PDB file of C-alpha atoms in Angstrom:
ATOM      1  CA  UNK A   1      12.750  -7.202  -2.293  1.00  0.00           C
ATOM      2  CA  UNK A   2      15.522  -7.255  -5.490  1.00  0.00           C
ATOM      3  CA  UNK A   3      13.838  -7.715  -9.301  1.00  0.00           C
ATOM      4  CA  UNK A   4      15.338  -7.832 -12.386  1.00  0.00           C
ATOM      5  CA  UNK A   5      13.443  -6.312 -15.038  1.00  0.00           C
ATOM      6  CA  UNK A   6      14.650  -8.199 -17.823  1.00  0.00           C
ATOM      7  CA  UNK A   7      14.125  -6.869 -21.924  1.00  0.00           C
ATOM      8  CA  UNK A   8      13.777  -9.565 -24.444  1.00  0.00           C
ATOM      9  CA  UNK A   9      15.775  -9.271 -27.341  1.00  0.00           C
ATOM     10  CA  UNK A  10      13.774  -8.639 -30.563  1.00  0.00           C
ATOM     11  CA  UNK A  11      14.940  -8.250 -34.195  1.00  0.00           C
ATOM     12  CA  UNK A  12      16.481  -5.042 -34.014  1.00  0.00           C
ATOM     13  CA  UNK A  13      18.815  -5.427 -30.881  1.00  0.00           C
ATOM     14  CA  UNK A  14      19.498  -9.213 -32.224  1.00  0.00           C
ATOM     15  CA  UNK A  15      20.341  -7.241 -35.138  1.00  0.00           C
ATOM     16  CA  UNK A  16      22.740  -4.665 -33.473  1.00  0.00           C
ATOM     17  CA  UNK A  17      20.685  -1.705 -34.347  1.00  0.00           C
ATOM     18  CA  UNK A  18      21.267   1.272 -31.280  1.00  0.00           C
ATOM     19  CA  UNK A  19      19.166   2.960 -29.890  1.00  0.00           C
ATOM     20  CA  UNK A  20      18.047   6.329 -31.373  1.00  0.00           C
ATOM     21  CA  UNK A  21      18.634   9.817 -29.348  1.00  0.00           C
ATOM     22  CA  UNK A  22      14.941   9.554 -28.275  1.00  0.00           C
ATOM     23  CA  UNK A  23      15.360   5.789 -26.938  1.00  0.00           C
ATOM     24  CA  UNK A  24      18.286   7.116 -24.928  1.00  0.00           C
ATOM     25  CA  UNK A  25      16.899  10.254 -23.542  1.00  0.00           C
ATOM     26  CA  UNK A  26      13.444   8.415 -22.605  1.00  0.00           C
ATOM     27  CA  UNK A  27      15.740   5.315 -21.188  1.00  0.00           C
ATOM     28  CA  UNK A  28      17.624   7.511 -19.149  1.00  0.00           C
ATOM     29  CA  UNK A  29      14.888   9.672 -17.448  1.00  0.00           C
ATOM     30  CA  UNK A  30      12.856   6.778 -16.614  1.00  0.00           C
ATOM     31  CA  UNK A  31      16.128   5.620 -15.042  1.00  0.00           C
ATOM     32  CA  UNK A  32      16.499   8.687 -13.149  1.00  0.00           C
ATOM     33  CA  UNK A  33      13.011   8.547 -11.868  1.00  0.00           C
ATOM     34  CA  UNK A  34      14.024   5.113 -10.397  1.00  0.00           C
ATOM     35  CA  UNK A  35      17.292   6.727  -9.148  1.00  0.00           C
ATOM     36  CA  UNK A  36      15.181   9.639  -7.228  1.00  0.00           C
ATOM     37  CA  UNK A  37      12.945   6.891  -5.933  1.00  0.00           C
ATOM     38  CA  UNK A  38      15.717   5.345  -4.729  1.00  0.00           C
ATOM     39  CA  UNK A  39      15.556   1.720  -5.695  1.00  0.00           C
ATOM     40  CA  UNK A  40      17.768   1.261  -9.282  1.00  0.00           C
ATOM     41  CA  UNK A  41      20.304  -0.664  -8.064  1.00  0.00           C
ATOM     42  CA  UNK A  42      21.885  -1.236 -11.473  1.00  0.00           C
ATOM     43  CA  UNK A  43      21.033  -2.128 -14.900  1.00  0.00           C
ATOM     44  CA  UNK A  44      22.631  -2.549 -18.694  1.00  0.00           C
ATOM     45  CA  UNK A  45      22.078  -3.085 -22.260  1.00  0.00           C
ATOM     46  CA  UNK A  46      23.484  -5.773 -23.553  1.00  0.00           C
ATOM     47  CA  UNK A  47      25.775  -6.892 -27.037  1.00  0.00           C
ATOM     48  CA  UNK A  48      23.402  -9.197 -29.879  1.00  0.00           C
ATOM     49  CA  UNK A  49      23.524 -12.884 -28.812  1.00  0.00           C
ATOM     50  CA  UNK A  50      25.985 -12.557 -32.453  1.00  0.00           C
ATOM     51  CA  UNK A  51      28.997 -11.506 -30.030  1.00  0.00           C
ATOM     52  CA  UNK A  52      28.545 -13.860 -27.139  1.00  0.00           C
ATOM     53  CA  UNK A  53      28.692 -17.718 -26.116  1.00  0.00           C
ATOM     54  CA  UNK A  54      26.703 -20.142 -24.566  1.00  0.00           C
ATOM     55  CA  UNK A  55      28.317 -23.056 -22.741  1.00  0.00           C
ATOM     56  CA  UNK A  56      26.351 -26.442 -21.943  1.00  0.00           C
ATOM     57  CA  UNK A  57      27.916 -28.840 -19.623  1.00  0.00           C
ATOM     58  CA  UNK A  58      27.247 -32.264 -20.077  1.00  0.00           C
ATOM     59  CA  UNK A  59      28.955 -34.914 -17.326  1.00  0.00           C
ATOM     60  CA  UNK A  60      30.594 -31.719 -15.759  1.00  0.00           C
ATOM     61  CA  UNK A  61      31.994 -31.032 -19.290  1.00  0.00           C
ATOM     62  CA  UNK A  62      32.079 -27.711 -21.142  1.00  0.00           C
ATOM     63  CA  UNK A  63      30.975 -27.093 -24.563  1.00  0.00           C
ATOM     64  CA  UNK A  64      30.953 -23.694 -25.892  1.00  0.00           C
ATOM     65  CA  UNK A  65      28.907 -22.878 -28.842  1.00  0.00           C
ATOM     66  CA  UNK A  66      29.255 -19.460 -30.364  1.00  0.00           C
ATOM     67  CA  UNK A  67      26.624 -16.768 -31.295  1.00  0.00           C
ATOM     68  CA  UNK A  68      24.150 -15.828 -33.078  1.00  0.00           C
ATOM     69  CA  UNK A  69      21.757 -18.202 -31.633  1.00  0.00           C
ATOM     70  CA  UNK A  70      17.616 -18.336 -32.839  1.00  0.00           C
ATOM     71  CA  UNK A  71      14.709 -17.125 -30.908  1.00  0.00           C
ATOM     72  CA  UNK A  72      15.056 -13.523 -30.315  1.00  0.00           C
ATOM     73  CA  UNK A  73      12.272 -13.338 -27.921  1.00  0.00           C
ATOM     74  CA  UNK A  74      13.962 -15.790 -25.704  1.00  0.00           C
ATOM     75  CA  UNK A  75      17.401 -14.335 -24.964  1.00  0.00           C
ATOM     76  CA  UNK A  76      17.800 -10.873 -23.454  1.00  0.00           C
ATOM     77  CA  UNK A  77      18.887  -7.400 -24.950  1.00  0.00           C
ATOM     78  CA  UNK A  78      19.320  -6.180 -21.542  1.00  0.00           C
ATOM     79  CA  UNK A  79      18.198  -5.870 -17.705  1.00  0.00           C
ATOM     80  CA  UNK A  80      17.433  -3.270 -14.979  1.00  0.00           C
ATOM     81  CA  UNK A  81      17.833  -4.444 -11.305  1.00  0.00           C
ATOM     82  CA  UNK A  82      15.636  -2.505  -8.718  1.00  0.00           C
ATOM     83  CA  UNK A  83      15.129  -2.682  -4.804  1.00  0.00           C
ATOM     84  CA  UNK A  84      11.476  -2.677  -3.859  1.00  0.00           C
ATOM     85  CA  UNK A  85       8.844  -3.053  -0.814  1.00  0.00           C
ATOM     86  CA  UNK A  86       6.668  -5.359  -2.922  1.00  0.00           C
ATOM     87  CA  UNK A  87       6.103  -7.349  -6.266  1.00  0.00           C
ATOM     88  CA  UNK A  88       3.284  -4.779  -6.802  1.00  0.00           C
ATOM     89  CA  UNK A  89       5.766  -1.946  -6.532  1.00  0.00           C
ATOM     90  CA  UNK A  90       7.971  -3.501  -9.119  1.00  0.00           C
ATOM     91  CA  UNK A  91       5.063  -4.055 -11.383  1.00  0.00           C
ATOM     92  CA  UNK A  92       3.775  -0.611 -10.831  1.00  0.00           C
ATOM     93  CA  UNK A  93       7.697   0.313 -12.264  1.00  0.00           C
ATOM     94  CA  UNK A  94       8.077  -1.942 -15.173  1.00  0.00           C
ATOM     95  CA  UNK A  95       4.380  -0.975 -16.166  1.00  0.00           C
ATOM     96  CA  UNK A  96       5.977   2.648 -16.897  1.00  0.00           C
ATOM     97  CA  UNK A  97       8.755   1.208 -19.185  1.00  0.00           C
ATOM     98  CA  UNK A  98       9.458   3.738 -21.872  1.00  0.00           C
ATOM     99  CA  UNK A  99       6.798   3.530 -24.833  1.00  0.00           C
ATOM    100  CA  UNK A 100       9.878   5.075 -26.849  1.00  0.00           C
ATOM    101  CA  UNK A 101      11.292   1.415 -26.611  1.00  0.00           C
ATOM    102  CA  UNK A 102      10.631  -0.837 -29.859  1.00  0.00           C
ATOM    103  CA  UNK A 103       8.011   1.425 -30.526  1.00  0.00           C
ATOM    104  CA  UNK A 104       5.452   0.198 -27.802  1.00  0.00           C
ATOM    105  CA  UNK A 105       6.260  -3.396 -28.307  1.00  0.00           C
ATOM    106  CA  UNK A 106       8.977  -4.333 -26.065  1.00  0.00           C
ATOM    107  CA  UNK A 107       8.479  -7.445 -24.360  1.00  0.00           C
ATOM    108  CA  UNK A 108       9.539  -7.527 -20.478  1.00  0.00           C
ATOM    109  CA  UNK A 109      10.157 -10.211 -18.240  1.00  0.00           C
ATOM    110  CA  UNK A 110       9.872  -9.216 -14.163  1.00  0.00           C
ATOM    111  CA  UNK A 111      11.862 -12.032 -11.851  1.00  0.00           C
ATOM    112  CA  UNK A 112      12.564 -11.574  -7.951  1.00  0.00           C
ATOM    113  CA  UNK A 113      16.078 -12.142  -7.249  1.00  0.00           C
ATOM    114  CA  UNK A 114      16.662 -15.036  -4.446  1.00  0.00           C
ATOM    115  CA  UNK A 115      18.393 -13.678  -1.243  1.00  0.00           C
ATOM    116  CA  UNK A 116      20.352 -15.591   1.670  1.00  0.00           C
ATOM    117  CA  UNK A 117      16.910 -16.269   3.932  1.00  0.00           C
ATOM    118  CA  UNK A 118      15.295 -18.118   0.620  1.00  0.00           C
ATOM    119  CA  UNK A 119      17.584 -21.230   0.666  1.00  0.00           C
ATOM    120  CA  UNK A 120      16.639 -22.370   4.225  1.00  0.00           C
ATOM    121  CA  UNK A 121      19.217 -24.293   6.119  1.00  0.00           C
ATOM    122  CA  UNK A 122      21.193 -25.113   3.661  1.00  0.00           C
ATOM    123  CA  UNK A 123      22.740 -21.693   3.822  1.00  0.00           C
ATOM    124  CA  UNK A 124      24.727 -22.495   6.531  1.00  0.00           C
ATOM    125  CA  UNK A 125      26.087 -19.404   8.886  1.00  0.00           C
ATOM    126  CA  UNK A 126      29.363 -20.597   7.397  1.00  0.00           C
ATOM    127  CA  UNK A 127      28.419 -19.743   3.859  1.00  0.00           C
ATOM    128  CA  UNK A 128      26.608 -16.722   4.543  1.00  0.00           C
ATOM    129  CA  UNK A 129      29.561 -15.208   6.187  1.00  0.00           C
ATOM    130  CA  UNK A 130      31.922 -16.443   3.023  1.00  0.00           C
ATOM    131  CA  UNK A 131      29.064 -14.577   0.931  1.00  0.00           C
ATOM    132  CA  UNK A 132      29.001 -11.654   2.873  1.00  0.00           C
ATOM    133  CA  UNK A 133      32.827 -11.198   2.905  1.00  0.00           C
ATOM    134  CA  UNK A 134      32.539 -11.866  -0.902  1.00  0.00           C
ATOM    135  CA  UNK A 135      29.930  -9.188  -1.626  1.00  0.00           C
ATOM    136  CA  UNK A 136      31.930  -6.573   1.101  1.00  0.00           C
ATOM    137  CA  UNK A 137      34.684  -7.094  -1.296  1.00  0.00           C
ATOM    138  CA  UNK A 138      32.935  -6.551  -4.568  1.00  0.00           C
ATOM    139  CA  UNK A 139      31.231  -2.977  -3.041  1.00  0.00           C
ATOM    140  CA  UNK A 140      34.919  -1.741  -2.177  1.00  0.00           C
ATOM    141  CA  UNK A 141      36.083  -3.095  -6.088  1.00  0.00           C
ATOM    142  CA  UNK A 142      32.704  -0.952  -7.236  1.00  0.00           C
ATOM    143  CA  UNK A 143      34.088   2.159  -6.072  1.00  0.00           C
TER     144      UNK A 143
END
């Protein structure tokens, strides 16, 4: 089972603020204890809502609107994607997020990622093949 372990963006990384050397260092060992586990699959911080875009579509229409946008707590400063045997697991993980992070009072946000077998029949063997060629094509890209 896939999750994304999702930060919520707060003042400071709405702000831009980085990270101190102690955020880093605490960041990247807990990372490395996922690694040794052997279920990170990937993860990244991400730029203040400030330097990115949101695009509505309305009638199949595009309409871009540019950052900063309000609400801190609902967009996202950045994710972590891990492999697990169980939504317990993955709680038992984000539960040892780094207390380095916004001094204790990071917010998280734990979501199970959707795989081929959750849409049913409508996942024809037609499209899963398309998407498996796709994702063969983005692991050989990867490396």
């Amino acid at each position: 089972m896939r999750f994304m372990i999702i930060r919520k963006a707060d003042v400071d990384s709405e702000a831009g603020l980085m990270p101190s050397h102690e955020l880093l260092n605490a960041m990247t060992q807990y990372n490395q204890r996922m690694a040794d586990a052997g279920i990170i699959v990937g993860g990244e911080g991400l730029h203040p809502s400030s330097r990115g875009a949101r695009i509505s579509f309305s009638g199949g229409k595009p309409t871009v609107t540019q950052g900063p946008f309000a609400g801190a707590g609902e967009m996202i400063a950045g994710f972590t994607l891990i492999e697990v045997k169980s939504r317990d697991e993955a709680l038992e993980w984000v539960r040892q997020w780094p207390v380095e992070d916004a001094n204790g009072n990071a917010q998280l946000e734990l979501r199970q990622v959707f795989t081929a077998d959750d849409f049913g029949e409508a996942f024809t063997p037609e499209l899963r093949a398309q998407e498996d060629a796709m994702r063969d094509e983005i692991a050989v890209r990867a490396h």
